[in-house]
Short mmCIF file of N, CA and C in Angstrom, two decimals:
data_model
loop_
_atom_site.label_atom_id
_atom_site.label_comp_id
_atom_site.label_asym_id
_atom_site.label_seq_id
_atom_site.Cartn_x
_atom_site.Cartn_y
_atom_site.Cartn_z
N MET Q 1 59.28 -39.03 43.78
CA MET Q 1 59.86 -38.43 44.95
C MET Q 1 60.45 -37.16 44.61
N SER Q 2 60.13 -36.22 45.54
CA SER Q 2 60.63 -35.02 45.46
C SER Q 2 61.95 -34.78 46.20
N PHE Q 3 62.95 -34.13 45.90
CA PHE Q 3 64.16 -33.97 46.74
C PHE Q 3 64.55 -32.59 46.91
N PHE Q 4 64.54 -31.90 47.66
CA PHE Q 4 64.77 -30.37 48.15
C PHE Q 4 63.63 -29.67 47.42
N GLY Q 5 62.42 -30.28 47.56
CA GLY Q 5 61.12 -29.75 47.17
C GLY Q 5 61.15 -29.49 45.30
N GLY Q 6 62.05 -30.02 44.81
CA GLY Q 6 61.62 -29.96 43.23
C GLY Q 6 61.05 -31.29 42.73
N ALA Q 7 61.00 -31.31 41.63
CA ALA Q 7 60.32 -32.63 40.81
C ALA Q 7 61.31 -33.60 40.62
N ASP Q 8 62.39 -32.90 40.05
CA ASP Q 8 63.64 -33.86 39.49
C ASP Q 8 64.86 -33.51 40.26
N GLY Q 9 64.71 -33.12 41.37
CA GLY Q 9 65.99 -32.65 42.11
C GLY Q 9 66.88 -33.67 42.36
N LEU Q 10 66.42 -34.78 42.77
CA LEU Q 10 67.39 -36.09 42.96
C LEU Q 10 68.06 -36.19 41.66
N GLU Q 11 67.69 -36.55 40.70
CA GLU Q 11 68.19 -36.83 39.45
C GLU Q 11 69.11 -35.48 39.09
N LEU Q 12 68.90 -34.12 39.20
CA LEU Q 12 69.85 -32.93 38.93
C LEU Q 12 70.74 -33.21 39.87
N PHE Q 13 70.61 -33.39 40.93
CA PHE Q 13 71.75 -33.44 41.97
C PHE Q 13 72.90 -34.27 41.64
N LEU Q 14 72.28 -35.62 41.26
CA LEU Q 14 73.13 -36.92 40.92
C LEU Q 14 73.66 -36.50 39.68
N SER Q 15 73.26 -35.92 38.68
CA SER Q 15 73.85 -35.54 37.54
C SER Q 15 75.07 -34.49 37.61
N ARG Q 16 74.77 -33.38 38.45
CA ARG Q 16 75.62 -32.41 38.85
C ARG Q 16 76.95 -32.84 39.51
N CYS Q 17 76.48 -33.59 40.36
CA CYS Q 17 77.90 -34.24 41.17
C CYS Q 17 78.81 -35.10 39.90
N ARG Q 18 77.97 -35.93 39.27
CA ARG Q 18 78.78 -36.75 38.57
C ARG Q 18 79.64 -35.81 37.41
N ILE Q 19 78.94 -34.79 36.89
CA ILE Q 19 79.66 -33.94 35.93
C ILE Q 19 80.87 -33.05 36.70
N MET Q 20 80.42 -32.78 37.86
CA MET Q 20 81.64 -31.93 38.34
C MET Q 20 82.65 -32.71 39.01
N SER Q 21 82.56 -33.80 39.44
CA SER Q 21 83.52 -34.88 39.66
C SER Q 21 84.36 -35.38 38.74
N VAL Q 22 83.80 -35.65 37.59
CA VAL Q 22 84.48 -36.09 36.22
C VAL Q 22 85.12 -34.68 35.70
N GLY Q 23 84.81 -33.52 35.51
CA GLY Q 23 85.44 -32.30 35.41
C GLY Q 23 86.51 -32.04 36.02
N SER Q 24 86.71 -32.54 37.34
CA SER Q 24 87.72 -32.13 38.06
C SER Q 24 89.10 -33.02 37.76
N VAL Q 25 88.64 -34.18 37.16
CA VAL Q 25 89.88 -34.99 36.80
C VAL Q 25 91.00 -34.30 35.79
N PRO Q 26 90.47 -33.73 34.67
CA PRO Q 26 91.55 -32.90 33.89
C PRO Q 26 92.01 -31.74 34.53
N VAL Q 27 91.39 -31.02 35.47
CA VAL Q 27 91.91 -29.98 36.10
C VAL Q 27 93.06 -30.58 37.19
N CYS Q 28 92.88 -31.60 37.76
CA CYS Q 28 93.73 -32.04 38.62
C CYS Q 28 95.03 -32.64 38.04
N LEU Q 29 95.04 -33.17 37.01
CA LEU Q 29 95.97 -33.39 36.18
C LEU Q 29 96.71 -32.37 35.67
N ALA Q 30 96.18 -31.07 34.82
CA ALA Q 30 96.79 -30.05 34.50
C ALA Q 30 97.53 -29.50 35.85
N ALA Q 31 97.14 -29.32 36.86
CA ALA Q 31 97.79 -28.97 38.14
C ALA Q 31 98.95 -29.66 38.62
N MET Q 32 98.79 -31.07 38.36
CA MET Q 32 99.93 -32.25 38.70
C MET Q 32 100.91 -31.89 37.93
N VAL Q 33 100.75 -31.53 36.31
CA VAL Q 33 101.93 -31.15 35.62
C VAL Q 33 102.26 -29.93 35.91
N PHE Q 34 101.65 -29.06 36.34
CA PHE Q 34 102.17 -27.82 36.71
C PHE Q 34 103.13 -27.87 37.96
N PHE Q 35 102.46 -28.33 38.86
CA PHE Q 35 103.48 -28.79 40.06
C PHE Q 35 104.59 -29.33 39.88
N ILE Q 36 104.71 -30.54 38.85
CA ILE Q 36 106.03 -31.13 38.70
C ILE Q 36 106.69 -30.28 37.86
N LYS Q 37 106.46 -29.69 36.88
CA LYS Q 37 107.33 -29.05 35.79
C LYS Q 37 107.62 -27.80 36.61
N GLU Q 38 106.77 -26.89 37.28
CA GLU Q 38 107.74 -25.61 37.91
C GLU Q 38 107.98 -25.62 39.40
N GLU Q 39 107.39 -26.38 40.04
CA GLU Q 39 107.88 -26.71 41.47
C GLU Q 39 108.62 -27.66 41.81
N GLY Q 40 108.57 -28.97 41.06
CA GLY Q 40 109.35 -30.03 41.16
C GLY Q 40 108.74 -30.90 42.29
N TRP Q 41 107.76 -30.67 42.63
CA TRP Q 41 106.89 -31.51 43.67
C TRP Q 41 106.23 -32.60 43.22
N TYR Q 42 106.77 -33.65 43.54
CA TYR Q 42 106.68 -35.10 42.91
C TYR Q 42 105.56 -35.61 43.91
N PHE Q 43 105.27 -35.35 45.01
CA PHE Q 43 104.04 -35.85 46.00
C PHE Q 43 102.56 -35.32 45.22
N SER Q 44 102.72 -34.51 44.50
CA SER Q 44 101.38 -34.07 43.68
C SER Q 44 100.78 -35.10 42.57
N LEU Q 45 101.81 -36.03 42.16
CA LEU Q 45 101.63 -37.15 41.53
C LEU Q 45 100.49 -38.03 42.37
N LEU Q 46 100.92 -38.39 43.41
CA LEU Q 46 100.07 -39.33 44.07
C LEU Q 46 98.57 -38.51 44.29
N LEU Q 47 98.82 -37.59 44.85
CA LEU Q 47 97.70 -36.70 45.25
C LEU Q 47 96.62 -36.30 44.24
N CYS Q 48 97.24 -35.77 43.03
CA CYS Q 48 96.39 -35.01 41.87
C CYS Q 48 96.21 -36.35 41.19
N CYS Q 49 96.71 -37.42 41.18
CA CYS Q 49 96.48 -38.67 40.06
C CYS Q 49 95.20 -39.61 40.59
N VAL Q 50 95.56 -39.78 41.92
CA VAL Q 50 94.46 -40.81 42.42
C VAL Q 50 93.36 -40.49 43.12
N LEU Q 51 93.36 -39.15 43.77
CA LEU Q 51 92.09 -38.86 44.42
C LEU Q 51 90.82 -38.69 43.65
N PRO Q 52 91.35 -37.68 42.54
CA PRO Q 52 90.01 -37.23 41.38
C PRO Q 52 89.47 -38.37 40.75
N VAL Q 53 90.41 -39.29 40.42
CA VAL Q 53 89.79 -40.55 39.86
C VAL Q 53 88.86 -41.20 40.98
N ILE Q 54 89.15 -41.62 42.04
CA ILE Q 54 88.36 -42.07 43.21
C ILE Q 54 86.99 -41.41 43.06
N ALA Q 55 87.12 -40.16 42.98
CA ALA Q 55 86.02 -39.06 43.21
C ALA Q 55 85.11 -39.23 42.14
N ALA Q 56 85.62 -39.50 40.97
CA ALA Q 56 84.78 -39.75 39.63
C ALA Q 56 84.11 -40.94 39.78
N TYR Q 57 84.80 -42.12 40.12
CA TYR Q 57 84.26 -43.30 40.40
C TYR Q 57 83.08 -43.14 41.12
N LEU Q 58 83.31 -42.69 42.38
CA LEU Q 58 82.13 -42.37 43.25
C LEU Q 58 81.08 -41.76 42.91
N ALA Q 59 81.31 -40.62 42.13
CA ALA Q 59 80.25 -40.16 41.64
C ALA Q 59 79.36 -40.74 40.62
N ILE Q 60 80.37 -41.45 39.70
CA ILE Q 60 79.38 -42.21 38.36
C ILE Q 60 78.79 -43.29 39.38
N ARG Q 61 79.41 -44.10 40.13
CA ARG Q 61 78.49 -45.18 40.86
C ARG Q 61 77.20 -44.66 41.85
N GLY Q 62 77.35 -43.40 42.28
CA GLY Q 62 76.44 -42.85 42.95
C GLY Q 62 75.35 -42.48 42.14
N LYS Q 63 75.28 -41.89 40.92
CA LYS Q 63 74.39 -41.69 39.99
C LYS Q 63 73.81 -43.05 39.62
N SER Q 64 74.71 -44.01 39.27
CA SER Q 64 74.08 -45.35 38.52
C SER Q 64 73.05 -45.98 39.33
N ASP Q 65 73.65 -46.06 40.82
CA ASP Q 65 73.13 -46.82 41.85
C ASP Q 65 71.68 -45.87 42.69
N ILE Q 66 71.94 -44.70 42.37
CA ILE Q 66 70.68 -43.62 42.95
C ILE Q 66 71.05 -43.61 44.38
N ARG Q 67 72.35 -43.10 44.77
CA ARG Q 67 72.98 -43.00 46.05
C ARG Q 67 73.33 -41.55 46.02
N ALA Q 68 72.67 -40.83 46.90
CA ALA Q 68 72.92 -39.46 46.86
C ALA Q 68 74.31 -39.39 47.74
N GLY Q 69 74.64 -39.99 49.08
CA GLY Q 69 75.58 -39.82 49.84
C GLY Q 69 76.83 -40.42 48.96
N MET Q 70 76.92 -41.37 48.29
CA MET Q 70 78.11 -41.77 47.54
C MET Q 70 78.53 -40.55 46.28
N ALA Q 71 77.53 -40.20 45.89
CA ALA Q 71 77.65 -39.04 44.71
C ALA Q 71 78.31 -37.94 45.36
N ALA Q 72 77.55 -37.33 46.57
CA ALA Q 72 78.25 -36.14 47.53
C ALA Q 72 79.44 -36.23 48.04
N SER Q 73 79.88 -37.74 48.37
CA SER Q 73 81.01 -37.82 49.04
C SER Q 73 82.29 -37.81 47.73
N GLY Q 74 81.83 -38.19 46.68
CA GLY Q 74 82.78 -38.06 45.28
C GLY Q 74 82.79 -36.60 45.02
N LEU Q 75 81.80 -35.68 45.04
CA LEU Q 75 82.05 -34.33 44.70
C LEU Q 75 82.67 -33.71 45.95
N ALA Q 76 82.46 -34.00 47.06
CA ALA Q 76 83.41 -33.44 48.27
C ALA Q 76 84.90 -33.97 48.14
N LEU Q 77 85.14 -34.87 47.72
CA LEU Q 77 86.40 -35.49 47.73
C LEU Q 77 87.04 -34.89 46.38
N ALA Q 78 86.46 -34.58 45.19
CA ALA Q 78 86.75 -33.93 44.13
C ALA Q 78 87.25 -32.41 44.40
N VAL Q 79 86.21 -31.74 45.09
CA VAL Q 79 86.67 -30.42 45.45
C VAL Q 79 87.86 -30.24 46.38
N ALA Q 80 87.80 -31.07 47.28
CA ALA Q 80 88.76 -31.00 48.26
C ALA Q 80 90.31 -31.34 47.57
N THR Q 81 90.14 -32.07 46.75
CA THR Q 81 91.60 -32.44 45.92
C THR Q 81 92.65 -31.16 46.05
N LEU Q 82 92.24 -30.13 45.13
CA LEU Q 82 93.04 -29.07 44.82
C LEU Q 82 93.61 -28.07 46.24
N PRO Q 83 92.53 -27.70 47.06
CA PRO Q 83 93.03 -27.01 48.26
C PRO Q 83 93.92 -27.76 49.05
N LEU Q 84 93.69 -29.11 49.36
CA LEU Q 84 94.61 -29.96 49.95
C LEU Q 84 95.98 -30.10 49.17
N ALA Q 85 96.02 -30.04 47.72
CA ALA Q 85 97.43 -30.14 47.14
C ALA Q 85 98.41 -28.57 47.38
N PHE Q 86 97.43 -27.66 47.23
CA PHE Q 86 98.06 -26.35 47.51
C PHE Q 86 98.45 -26.05 48.97
N VAL Q 87 97.91 -26.72 50.05
CA VAL Q 87 98.16 -26.60 51.27
C VAL Q 87 99.35 -27.46 51.46
N LEU Q 88 99.43 -28.73 51.01
CA LEU Q 88 100.82 -29.47 50.93
C LEU Q 88 101.73 -29.07 50.38
N ALA Q 89 101.63 -28.27 49.16
CA ALA Q 89 102.71 -27.53 48.31
C ALA Q 89 103.36 -26.57 49.20
N SER Q 90 102.61 -25.82 49.75
CA SER Q 90 103.05 -24.38 50.51
C SER Q 90 103.80 -25.04 52.05
N LEU Q 91 103.34 -26.26 52.40
CA LEU Q 91 104.10 -26.78 53.41
C LEU Q 91 105.26 -27.33 53.42
N GLU Q 92 105.43 -27.87 52.17
CA GLU Q 92 106.45 -28.58 51.59
C GLU Q 92 107.79 -27.45 51.31
N GLY Q 93 107.10 -26.24 50.92
CA GLY Q 93 107.87 -25.03 50.36
C GLY Q 93 108.82 -24.33 51.56
N ALA Q 94 108.07 -24.28 52.48
CA ALA Q 94 108.35 -23.46 53.91
C ALA Q 94 109.55 -24.18 54.39
#
């Protein structure tokens, strides 16, 4: 079965979703430490500690069950975590 006109497109898509979602976990943890240390914003603990782990779980399950929608939702959640954290931090600081 080809996906987006490629031979191994679905497997490549699922692998990239998994890698990028799992890779977002240390980035969000580093941002969480920065927010707590520099800004004193403790709500980042909830946002940056919980959402990336859920996103990584969704992407890993999406790859193992071969569900593109689940993997894509995990990737979207992982990508949206940091901008959401920055927006909430700027709203709290205002």
